[in-house]
Short mmCIF file of C-alpha atoms (C1' of nucleotides) in Angstrom, two decimals:
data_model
loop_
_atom_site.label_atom_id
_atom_site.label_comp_id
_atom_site.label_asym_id
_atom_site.label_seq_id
_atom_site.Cartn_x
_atom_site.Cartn_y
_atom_site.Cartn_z
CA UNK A 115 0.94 -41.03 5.97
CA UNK A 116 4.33 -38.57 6.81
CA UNK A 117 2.81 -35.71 8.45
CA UNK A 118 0.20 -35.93 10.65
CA UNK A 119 -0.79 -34.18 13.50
CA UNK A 120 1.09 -31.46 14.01
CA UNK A 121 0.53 -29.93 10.81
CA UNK A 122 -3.05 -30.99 10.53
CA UNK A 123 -3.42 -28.92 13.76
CA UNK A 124 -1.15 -26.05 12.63
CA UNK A 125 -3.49 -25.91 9.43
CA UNK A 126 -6.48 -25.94 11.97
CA UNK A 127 -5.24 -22.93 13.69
CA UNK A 128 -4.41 -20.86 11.48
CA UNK A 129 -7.80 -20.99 9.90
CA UNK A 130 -9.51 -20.84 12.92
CA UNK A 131 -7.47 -17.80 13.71
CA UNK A 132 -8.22 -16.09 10.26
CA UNK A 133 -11.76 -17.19 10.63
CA UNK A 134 -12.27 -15.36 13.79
CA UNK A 135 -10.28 -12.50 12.69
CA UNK A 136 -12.57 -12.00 9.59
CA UNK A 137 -15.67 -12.18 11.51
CA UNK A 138 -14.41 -9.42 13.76
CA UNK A 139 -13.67 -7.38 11.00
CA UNK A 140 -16.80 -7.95 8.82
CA UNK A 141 -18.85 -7.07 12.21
CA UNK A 142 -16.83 -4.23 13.49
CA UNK A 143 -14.57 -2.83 10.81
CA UNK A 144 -10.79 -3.78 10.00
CA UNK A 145 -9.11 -0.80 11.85
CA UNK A 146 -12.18 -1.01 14.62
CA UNK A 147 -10.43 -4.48 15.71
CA UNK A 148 -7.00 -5.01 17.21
CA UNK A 149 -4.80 -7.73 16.90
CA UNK A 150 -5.04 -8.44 20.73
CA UNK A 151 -8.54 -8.67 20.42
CA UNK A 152 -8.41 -11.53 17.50
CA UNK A 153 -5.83 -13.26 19.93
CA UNK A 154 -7.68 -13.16 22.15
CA UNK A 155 -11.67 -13.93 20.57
CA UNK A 156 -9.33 -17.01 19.05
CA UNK A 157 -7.81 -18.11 22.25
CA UNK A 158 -3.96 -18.09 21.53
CA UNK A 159 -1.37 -15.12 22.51
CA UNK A 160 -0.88 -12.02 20.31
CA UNK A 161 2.94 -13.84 19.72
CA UNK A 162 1.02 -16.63 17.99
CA UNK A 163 -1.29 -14.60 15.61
CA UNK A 164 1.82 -12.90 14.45
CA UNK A 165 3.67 -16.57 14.20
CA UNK A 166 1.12 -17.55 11.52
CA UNK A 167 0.65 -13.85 9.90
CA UNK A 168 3.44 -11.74 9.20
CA UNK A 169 0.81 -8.51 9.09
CA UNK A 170 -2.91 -7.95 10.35
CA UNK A 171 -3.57 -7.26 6.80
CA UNK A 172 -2.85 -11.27 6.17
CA UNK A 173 -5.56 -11.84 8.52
CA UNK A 174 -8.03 -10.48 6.02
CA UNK A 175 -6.48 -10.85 2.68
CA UNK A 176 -5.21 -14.34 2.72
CA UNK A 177 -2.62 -14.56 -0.08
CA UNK A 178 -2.68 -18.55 0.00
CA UNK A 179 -6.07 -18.86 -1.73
CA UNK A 180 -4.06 -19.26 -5.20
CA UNK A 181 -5.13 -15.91 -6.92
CA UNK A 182 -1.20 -14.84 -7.02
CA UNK A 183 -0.81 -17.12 -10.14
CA UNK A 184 -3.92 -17.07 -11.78
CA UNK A 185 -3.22 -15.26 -14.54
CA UNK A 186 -0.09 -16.77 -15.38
CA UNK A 187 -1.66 -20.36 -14.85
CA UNK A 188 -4.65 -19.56 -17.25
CA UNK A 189 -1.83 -18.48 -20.00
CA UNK A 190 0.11 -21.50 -19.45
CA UNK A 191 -2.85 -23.51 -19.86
CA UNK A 192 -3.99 -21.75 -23.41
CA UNK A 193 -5.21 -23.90 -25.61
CA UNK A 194 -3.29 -24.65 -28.87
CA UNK A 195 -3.43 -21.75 -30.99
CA UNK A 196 -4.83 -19.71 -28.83
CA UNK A 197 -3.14 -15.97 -27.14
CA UNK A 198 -2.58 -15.03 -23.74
CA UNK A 199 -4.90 -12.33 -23.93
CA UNK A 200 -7.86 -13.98 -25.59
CA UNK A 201 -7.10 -17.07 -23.30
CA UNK A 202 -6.94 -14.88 -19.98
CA UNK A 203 -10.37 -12.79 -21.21
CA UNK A 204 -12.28 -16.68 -22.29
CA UNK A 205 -11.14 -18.17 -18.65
CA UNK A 206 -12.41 -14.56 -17.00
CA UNK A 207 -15.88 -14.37 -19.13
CA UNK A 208 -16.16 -18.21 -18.01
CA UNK A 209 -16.07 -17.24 -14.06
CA UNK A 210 -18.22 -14.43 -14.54
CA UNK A 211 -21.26 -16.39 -16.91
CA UNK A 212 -20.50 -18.67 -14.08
CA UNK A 213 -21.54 -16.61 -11.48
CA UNK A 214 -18.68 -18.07 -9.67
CA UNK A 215 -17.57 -17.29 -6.02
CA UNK A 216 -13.93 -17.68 -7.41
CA UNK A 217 -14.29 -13.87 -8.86
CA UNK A 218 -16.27 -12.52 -6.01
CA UNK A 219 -19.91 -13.14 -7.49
CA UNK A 220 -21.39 -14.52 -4.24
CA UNK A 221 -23.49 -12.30 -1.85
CA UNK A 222 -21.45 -12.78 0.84
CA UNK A 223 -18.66 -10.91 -0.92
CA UNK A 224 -20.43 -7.67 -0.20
CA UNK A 225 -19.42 -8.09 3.40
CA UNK A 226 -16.14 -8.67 2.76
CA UNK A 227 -15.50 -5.70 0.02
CA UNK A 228 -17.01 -3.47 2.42
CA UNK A 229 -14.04 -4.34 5.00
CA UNK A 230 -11.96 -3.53 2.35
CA UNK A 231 -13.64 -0.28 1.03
CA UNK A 232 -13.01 1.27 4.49
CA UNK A 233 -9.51 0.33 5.11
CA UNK A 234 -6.57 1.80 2.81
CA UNK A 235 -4.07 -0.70 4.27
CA UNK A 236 -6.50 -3.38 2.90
CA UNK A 237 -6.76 -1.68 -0.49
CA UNK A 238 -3.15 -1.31 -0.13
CA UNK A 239 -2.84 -4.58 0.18
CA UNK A 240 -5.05 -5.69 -2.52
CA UNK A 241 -2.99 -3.41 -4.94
CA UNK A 242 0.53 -5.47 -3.74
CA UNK A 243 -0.96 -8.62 -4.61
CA UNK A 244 -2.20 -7.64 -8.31
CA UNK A 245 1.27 -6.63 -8.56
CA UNK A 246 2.21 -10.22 -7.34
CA UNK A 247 0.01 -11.20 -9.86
CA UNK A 248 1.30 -9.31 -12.66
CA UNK A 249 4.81 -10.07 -12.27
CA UNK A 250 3.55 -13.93 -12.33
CA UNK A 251 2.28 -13.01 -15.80
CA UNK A 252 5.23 -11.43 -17.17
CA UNK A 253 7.23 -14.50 -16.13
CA UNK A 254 5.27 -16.90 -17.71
CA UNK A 255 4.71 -14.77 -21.03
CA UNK A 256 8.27 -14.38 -20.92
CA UNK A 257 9.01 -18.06 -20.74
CA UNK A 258 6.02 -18.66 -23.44
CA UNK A 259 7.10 -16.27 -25.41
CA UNK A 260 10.84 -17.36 -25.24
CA UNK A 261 11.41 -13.58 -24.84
CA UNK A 262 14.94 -12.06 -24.08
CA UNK A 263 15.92 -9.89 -20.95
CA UNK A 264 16.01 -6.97 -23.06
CA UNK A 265 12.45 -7.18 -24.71
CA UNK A 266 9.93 -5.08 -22.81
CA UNK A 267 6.89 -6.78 -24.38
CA UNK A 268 6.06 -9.14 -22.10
CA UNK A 269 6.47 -6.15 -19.21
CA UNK A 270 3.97 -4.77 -21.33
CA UNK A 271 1.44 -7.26 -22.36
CA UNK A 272 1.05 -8.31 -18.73
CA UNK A 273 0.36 -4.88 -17.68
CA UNK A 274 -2.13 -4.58 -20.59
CA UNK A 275 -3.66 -8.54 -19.27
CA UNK A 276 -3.64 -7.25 -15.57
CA UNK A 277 -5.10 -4.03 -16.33
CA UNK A 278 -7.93 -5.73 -17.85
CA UNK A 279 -8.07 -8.48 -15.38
CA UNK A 280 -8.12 -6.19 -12.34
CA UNK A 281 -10.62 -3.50 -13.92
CA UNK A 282 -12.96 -6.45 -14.03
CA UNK A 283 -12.64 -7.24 -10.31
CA UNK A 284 -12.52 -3.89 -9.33
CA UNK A 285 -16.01 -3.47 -10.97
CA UNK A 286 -17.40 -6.33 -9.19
CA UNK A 287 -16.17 -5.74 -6.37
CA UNK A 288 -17.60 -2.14 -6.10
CA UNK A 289 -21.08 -3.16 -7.25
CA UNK A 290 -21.13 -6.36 -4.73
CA UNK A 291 -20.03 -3.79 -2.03
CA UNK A 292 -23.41 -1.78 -3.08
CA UNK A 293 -25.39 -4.87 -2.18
CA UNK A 294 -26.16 -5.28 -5.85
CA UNK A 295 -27.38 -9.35 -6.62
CA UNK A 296 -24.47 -11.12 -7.91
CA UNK A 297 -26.37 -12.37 -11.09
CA UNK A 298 -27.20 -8.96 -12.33
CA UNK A 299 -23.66 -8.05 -11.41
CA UNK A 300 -22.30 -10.69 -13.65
CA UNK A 301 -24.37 -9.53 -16.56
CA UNK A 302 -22.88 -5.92 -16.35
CA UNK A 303 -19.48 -7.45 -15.97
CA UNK A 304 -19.87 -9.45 -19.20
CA UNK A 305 -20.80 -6.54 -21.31
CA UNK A 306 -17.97 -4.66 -19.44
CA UNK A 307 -15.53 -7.37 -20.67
CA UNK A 308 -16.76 -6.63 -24.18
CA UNK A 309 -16.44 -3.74 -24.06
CA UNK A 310 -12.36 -4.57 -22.53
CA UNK A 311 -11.92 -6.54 -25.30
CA UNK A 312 -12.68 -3.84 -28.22
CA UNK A 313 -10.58 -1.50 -26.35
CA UNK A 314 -7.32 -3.62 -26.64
CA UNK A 315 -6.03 -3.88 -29.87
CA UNK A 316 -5.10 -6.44 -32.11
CA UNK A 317 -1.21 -6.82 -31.14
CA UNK A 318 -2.09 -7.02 -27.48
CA UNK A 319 -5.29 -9.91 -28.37
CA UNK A 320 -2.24 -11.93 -30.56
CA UNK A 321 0.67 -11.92 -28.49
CA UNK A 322 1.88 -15.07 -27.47
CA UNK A 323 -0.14 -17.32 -29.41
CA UNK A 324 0.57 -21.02 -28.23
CA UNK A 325 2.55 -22.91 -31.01
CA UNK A 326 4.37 -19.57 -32.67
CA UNK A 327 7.97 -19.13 -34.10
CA UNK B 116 -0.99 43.51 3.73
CA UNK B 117 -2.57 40.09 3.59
CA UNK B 118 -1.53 36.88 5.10
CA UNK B 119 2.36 37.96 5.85
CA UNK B 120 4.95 36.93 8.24
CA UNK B 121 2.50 34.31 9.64
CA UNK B 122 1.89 32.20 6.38
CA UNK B 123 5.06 32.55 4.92
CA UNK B 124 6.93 31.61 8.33
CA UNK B 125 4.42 28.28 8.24
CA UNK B 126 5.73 27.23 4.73
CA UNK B 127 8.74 28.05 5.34
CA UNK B 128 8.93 25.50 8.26
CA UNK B 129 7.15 23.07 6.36
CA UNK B 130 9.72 23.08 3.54
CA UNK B 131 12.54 23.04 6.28
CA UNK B 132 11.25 19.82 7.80
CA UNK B 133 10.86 18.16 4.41
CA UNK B 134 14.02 18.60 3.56
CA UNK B 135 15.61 17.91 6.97
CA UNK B 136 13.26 15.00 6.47
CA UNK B 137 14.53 13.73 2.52
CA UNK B 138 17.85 14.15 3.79
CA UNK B 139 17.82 11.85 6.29
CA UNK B 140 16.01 9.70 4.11
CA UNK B 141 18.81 9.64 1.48
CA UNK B 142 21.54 8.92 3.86
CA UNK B 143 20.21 6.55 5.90
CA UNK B 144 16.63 4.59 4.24
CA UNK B 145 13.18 5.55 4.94
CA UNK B 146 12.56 3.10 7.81
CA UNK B 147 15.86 3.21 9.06
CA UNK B 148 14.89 7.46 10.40
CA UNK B 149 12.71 7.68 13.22
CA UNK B 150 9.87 10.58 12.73
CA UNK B 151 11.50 11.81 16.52
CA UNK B 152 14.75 11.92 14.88
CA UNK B 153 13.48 14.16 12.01
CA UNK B 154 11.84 16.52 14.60
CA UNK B 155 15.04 16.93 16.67
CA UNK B 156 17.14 17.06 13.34
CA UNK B 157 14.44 20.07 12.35
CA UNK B 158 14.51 21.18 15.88
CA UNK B 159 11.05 21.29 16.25
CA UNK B 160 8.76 18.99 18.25
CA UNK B 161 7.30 15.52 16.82
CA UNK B 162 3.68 17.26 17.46
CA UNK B 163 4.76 19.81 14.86
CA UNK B 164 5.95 17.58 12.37
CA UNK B 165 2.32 15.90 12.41
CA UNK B 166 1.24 19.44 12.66
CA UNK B 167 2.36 19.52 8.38
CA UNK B 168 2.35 16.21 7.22
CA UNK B 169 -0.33 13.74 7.82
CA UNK B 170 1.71 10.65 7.56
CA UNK B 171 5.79 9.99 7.68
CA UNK B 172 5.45 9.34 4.32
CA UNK B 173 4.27 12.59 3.63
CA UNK B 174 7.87 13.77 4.71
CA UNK B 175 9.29 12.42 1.52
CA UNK B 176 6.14 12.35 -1.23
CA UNK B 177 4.92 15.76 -1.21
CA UNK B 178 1.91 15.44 -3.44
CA UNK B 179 1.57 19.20 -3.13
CA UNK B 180 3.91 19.08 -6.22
CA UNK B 181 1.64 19.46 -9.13
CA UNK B 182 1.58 15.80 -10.19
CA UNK B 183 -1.69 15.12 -9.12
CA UNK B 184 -3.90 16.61 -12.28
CA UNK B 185 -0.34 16.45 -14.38
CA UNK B 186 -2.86 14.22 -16.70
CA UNK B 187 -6.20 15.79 -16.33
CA UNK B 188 -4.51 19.35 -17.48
CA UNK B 189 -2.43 17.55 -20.37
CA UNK B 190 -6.04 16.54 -21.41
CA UNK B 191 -7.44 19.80 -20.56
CA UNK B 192 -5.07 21.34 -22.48
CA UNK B 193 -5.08 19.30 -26.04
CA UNK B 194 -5.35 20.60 -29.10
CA UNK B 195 -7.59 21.49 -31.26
CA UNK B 196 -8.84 18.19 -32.81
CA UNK B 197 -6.64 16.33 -30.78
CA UNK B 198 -7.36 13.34 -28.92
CA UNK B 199 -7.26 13.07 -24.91
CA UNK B 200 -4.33 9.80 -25.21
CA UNK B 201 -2.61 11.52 -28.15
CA UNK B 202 -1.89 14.39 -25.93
CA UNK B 203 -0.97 13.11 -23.23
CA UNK B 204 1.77 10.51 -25.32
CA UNK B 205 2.69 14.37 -27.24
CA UNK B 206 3.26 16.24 -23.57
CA UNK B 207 5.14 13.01 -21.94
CA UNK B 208 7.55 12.50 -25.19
CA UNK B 209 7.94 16.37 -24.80
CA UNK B 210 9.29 15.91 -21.27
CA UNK B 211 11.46 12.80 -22.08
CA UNK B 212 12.64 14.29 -24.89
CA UNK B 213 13.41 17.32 -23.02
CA UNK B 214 15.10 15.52 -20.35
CA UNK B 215 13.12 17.26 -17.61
CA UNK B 216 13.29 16.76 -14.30
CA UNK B 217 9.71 16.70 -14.29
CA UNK B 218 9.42 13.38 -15.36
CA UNK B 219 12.34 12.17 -12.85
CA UNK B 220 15.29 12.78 -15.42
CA UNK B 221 18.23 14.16 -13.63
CA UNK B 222 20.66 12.45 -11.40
CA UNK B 223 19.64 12.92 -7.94
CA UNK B 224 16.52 11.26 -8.85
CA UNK B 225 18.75 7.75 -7.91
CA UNK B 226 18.74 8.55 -4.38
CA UNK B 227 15.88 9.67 -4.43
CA UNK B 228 14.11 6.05 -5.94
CA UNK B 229 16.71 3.93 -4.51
CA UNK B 230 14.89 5.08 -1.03
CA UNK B 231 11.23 4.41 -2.90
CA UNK B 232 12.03 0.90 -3.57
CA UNK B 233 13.06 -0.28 -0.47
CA UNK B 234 10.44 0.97 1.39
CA UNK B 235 7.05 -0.85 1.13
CA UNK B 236 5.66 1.68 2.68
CA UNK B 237 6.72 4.29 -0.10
CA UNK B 238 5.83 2.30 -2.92
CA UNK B 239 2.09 1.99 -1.66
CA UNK B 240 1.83 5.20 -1.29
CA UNK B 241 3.13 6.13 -4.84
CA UNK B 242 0.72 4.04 -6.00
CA UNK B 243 -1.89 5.86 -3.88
CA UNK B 244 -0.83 8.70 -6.06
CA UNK B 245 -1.28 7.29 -9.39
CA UNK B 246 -4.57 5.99 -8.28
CA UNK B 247 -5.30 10.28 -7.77
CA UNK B 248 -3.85 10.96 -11.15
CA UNK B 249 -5.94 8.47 -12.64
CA UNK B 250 -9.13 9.71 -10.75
CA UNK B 251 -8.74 13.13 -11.66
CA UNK B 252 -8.08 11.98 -15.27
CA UNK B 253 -11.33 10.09 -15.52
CA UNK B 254 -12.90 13.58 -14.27
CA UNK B 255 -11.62 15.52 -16.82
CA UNK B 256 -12.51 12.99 -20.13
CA UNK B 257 -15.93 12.91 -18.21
CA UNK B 258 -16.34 16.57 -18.35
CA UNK B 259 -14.51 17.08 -21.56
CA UNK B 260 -16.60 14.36 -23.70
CA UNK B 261 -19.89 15.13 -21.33
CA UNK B 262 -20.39 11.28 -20.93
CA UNK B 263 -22.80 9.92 -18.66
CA UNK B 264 -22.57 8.72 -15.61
CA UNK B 265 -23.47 4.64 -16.97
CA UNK B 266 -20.93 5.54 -19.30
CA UNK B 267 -17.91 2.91 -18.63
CA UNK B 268 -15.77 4.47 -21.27
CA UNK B 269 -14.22 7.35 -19.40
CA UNK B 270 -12.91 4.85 -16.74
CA UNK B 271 -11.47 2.69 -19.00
CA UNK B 272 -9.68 5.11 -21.22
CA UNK B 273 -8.42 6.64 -17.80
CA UNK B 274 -7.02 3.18 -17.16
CA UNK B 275 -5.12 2.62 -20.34
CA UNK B 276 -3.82 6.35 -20.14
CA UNK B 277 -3.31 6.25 -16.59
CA UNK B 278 -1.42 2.82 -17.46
CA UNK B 279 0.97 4.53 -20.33
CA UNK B 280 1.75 7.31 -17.75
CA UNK B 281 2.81 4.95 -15.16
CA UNK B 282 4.67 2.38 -16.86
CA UNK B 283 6.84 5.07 -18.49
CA UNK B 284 7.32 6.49 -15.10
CA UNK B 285 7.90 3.22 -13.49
CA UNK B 286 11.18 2.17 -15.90
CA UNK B 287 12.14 5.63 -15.69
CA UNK B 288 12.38 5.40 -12.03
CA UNK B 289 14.10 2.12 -12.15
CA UNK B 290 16.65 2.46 -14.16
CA UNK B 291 17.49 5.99 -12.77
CA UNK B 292 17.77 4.21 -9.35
CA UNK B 293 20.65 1.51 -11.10
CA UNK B 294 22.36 5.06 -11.71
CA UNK B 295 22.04 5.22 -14.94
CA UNK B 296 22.87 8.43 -17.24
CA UNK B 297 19.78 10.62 -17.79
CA UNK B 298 20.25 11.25 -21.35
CA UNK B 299 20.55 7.25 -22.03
CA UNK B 300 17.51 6.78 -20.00
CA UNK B 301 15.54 9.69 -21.76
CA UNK B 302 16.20 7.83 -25.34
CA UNK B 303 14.85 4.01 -23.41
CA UNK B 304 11.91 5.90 -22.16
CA UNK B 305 11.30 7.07 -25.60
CA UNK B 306 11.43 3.84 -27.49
CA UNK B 307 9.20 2.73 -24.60
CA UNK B 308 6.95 4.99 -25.28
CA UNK B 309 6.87 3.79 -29.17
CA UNK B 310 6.30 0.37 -28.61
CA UNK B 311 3.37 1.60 -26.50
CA UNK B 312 1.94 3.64 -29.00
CA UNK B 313 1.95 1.00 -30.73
CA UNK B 314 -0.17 -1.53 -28.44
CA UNK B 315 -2.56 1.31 -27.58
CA UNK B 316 -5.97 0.84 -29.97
CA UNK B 317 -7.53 3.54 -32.18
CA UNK B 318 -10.07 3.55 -30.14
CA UNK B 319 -8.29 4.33 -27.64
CA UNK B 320 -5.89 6.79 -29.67
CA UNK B 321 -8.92 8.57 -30.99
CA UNK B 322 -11.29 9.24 -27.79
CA UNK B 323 -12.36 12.49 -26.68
CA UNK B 324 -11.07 14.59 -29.62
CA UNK B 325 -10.98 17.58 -29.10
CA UNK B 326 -14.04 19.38 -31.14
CA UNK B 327 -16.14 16.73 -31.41
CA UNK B 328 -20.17 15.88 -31.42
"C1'" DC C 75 1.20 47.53 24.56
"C1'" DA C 76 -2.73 44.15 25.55
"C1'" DC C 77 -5.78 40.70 23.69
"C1'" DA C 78 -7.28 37.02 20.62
"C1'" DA C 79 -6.15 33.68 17.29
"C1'" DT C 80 -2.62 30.36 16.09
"C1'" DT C 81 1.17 27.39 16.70
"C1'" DT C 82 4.19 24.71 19.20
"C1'" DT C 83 5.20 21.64 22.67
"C1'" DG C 84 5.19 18.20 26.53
"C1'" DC C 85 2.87 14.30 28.27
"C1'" DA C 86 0.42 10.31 28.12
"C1'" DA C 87 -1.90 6.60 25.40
"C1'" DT C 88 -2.97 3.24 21.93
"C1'" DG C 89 -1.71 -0.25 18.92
"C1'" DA C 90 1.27 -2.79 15.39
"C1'" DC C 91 5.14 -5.49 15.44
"C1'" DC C 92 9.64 -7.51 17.00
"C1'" DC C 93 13.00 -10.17 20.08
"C1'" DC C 94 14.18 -13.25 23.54
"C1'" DA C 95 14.03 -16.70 26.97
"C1'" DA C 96 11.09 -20.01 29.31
"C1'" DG C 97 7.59 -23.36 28.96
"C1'" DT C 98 4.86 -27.08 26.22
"C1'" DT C 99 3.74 -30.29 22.85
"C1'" DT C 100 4.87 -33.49 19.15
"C1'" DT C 101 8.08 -36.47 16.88
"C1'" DC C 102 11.06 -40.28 16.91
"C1'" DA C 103 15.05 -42.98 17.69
"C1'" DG C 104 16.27 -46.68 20.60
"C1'" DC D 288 7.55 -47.03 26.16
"C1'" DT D 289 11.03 -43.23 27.19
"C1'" DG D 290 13.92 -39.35 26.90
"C1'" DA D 291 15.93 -35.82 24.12
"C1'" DA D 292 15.49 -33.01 19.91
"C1'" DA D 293 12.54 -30.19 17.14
"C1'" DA D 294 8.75 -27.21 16.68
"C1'" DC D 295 5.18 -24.26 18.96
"C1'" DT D 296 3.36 -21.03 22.28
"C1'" DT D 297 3.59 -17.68 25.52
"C1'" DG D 298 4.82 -13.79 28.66
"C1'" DG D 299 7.48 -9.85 29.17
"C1'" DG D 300 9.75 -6.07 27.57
"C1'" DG D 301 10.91 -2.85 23.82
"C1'" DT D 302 10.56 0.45 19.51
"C1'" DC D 303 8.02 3.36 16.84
"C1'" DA D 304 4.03 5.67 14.34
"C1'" DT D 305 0.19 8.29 15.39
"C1'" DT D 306 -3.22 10.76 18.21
"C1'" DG D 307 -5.55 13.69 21.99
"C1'" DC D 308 -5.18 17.21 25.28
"C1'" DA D 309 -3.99 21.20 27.65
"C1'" DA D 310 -0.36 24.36 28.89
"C1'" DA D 311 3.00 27.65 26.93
"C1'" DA D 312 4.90 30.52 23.32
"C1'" DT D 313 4.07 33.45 19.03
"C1'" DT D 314 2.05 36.57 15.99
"C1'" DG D 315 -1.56 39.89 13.99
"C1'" DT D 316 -4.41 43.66 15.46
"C1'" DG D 317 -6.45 47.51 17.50
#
DNA sequence: CACAATTTTGCAATGACCCCAAGTTTTCAG
DNA sequence: CTGAAAACTTGGGGTCATTGCAAAATTGTG
């Protein structure tokens, strides 16, 4: 059973904390809140908020949730044959037909983009973690790939990948912040990866193809 | 006649306090220099230092520099029968080529990204930039290829030009800040800028020509 | 030179975030 | 079950960016 308590309870906090936190700042506004406030809404000291988040930002934007290596995890899981590229746009176009939650295509997610819309550090934020993201991507490509220090292809394909990837989100996430229903926003978000995919071109859709010299 | 001793006393200041500002910056790292310590270095109050610049980061990324539309007037400014991506690749080899300064190639630009990259806080804000650039860019292909508003096309070529111009930048900046020679780094950049060429589409090569239906 | 528009400055707050030392709670060996 | 070690929490006391306000100093004009 190893451990028990404690950390069940430290998990417990900390989401209670960042569950507070984000209904303060869904209700009033990220900036509108301070960080004494959520300490205190969540009944703990200011010293412990900052003991399980190392920024008010974190509060918000929890990095945990497993997005950081989604991109690199959907290359590494290709299927045989397949490229990065094609295998990132088939696993994105499967969220989004989906309508899943996992890609913001949920109504609540309007609240939450809002938050976000309002609040450069937020957006600041945001941006940090696609770059998080993106160097993820270039790691695995570069292990995939088998490429040396010196080639700047992966560099490249993952900022070709993450461009894609995060033009997609952005577009949701600006039309859920409108209020727009998250079925209809799907549908314009499938055409828009179409329309993704013709722009890239052919060495970007074939790089990395699983099972290549 | 006309705005005199007054205006050009206020930009004087302003440029005074900047440089007071980068200097400090330099020597000692961007969070290391305490805004009070730039206002007694400048010998002016701390009120009058936000009195110029919005921000402390403002002390050391002037955006009043012209970089801003750099891409928008590159695409302004094609030729005849030129398209808006081919341009801007023509005007950015021109500068690498050229070894300008413009584009971050001369020596003191170490210092000056060795105090960028270890400051969070100057990164985001960089990026901030870019995200400007790439706004204004998407203005001008609007305008210049009179698309409409559903159009999604302007946005997305913005993003793969906007993505060319930065990742150039970017690996300029970096390996300027390992202090490396400017000429050396000028021939890299350009190479880089082949191999990106070369993952760009025609589609993307060939939008908004200049003198078209 | 005197007056009005601007600027600069001092003073006081707010709020994020950090450090430390003093409790508290949980774990675990004995 | 018990006492000390390990891990958490908290209160108190700073530093620093950023802002609001009103008094004081400057500058352009008539």
């Amino acid at each position: 059973m190893a451990e028990g308590l404690r950390e069940r309870k430290k998990r417990r906090t900390r989401q209670y904390i960042s569950d507070v936190a984000t209904g303060l700042f869904v209700e009033r506004g990220f900036d509108a809140v301070t960080v004494a406030e959520v300490a205190e809404a969540a009944d703990v000291s200011v010293n412990t908020v900052y003991n399980y988040f190392p920024a008010k930002e974190d509060l918000f934007l929890d990095r945990s949730s497993g997005v950081v290596d989604r991109l690199a995890r959907w290359v590494r899981g290709r299927d045989e044959g397949e490229p990065a590229a094609r295998a990132v746009l088939r696993e994105l176009r499967g969220e989004v037909e989906a309508v899943s939650p996992r890609v913001g295509l949920f109504s609540g997610y309007a609240a939450f983009m809002r938050v976000v819309e309002q609040a450069p550090a937020l957006r600041s934020r945001l941006w940090a973690i696609g770059q998080e993201v993106q160097a993820n991507l270039e790691a695995a490509l570069r292990e995939e790939t088998g490429a040396g220090d010196g080639d700047p292809l992966p560099q490249l394909m993952a900022g070709q990948i993450g461009w894609a990837h995060s033009t997609v989100m952005a577009v949701i996430g600006r039309e859920m912040a409108k209020g727009r229903n998250p079925r209809e926003v799907s549908r314009e978000a499938l055409d828009l990866l179409d329309d993704i995919e013709d722009l890239l071109s052919e060495k970007v859709l074939n790089y990395a193809v699983r099972g290549a010299a």
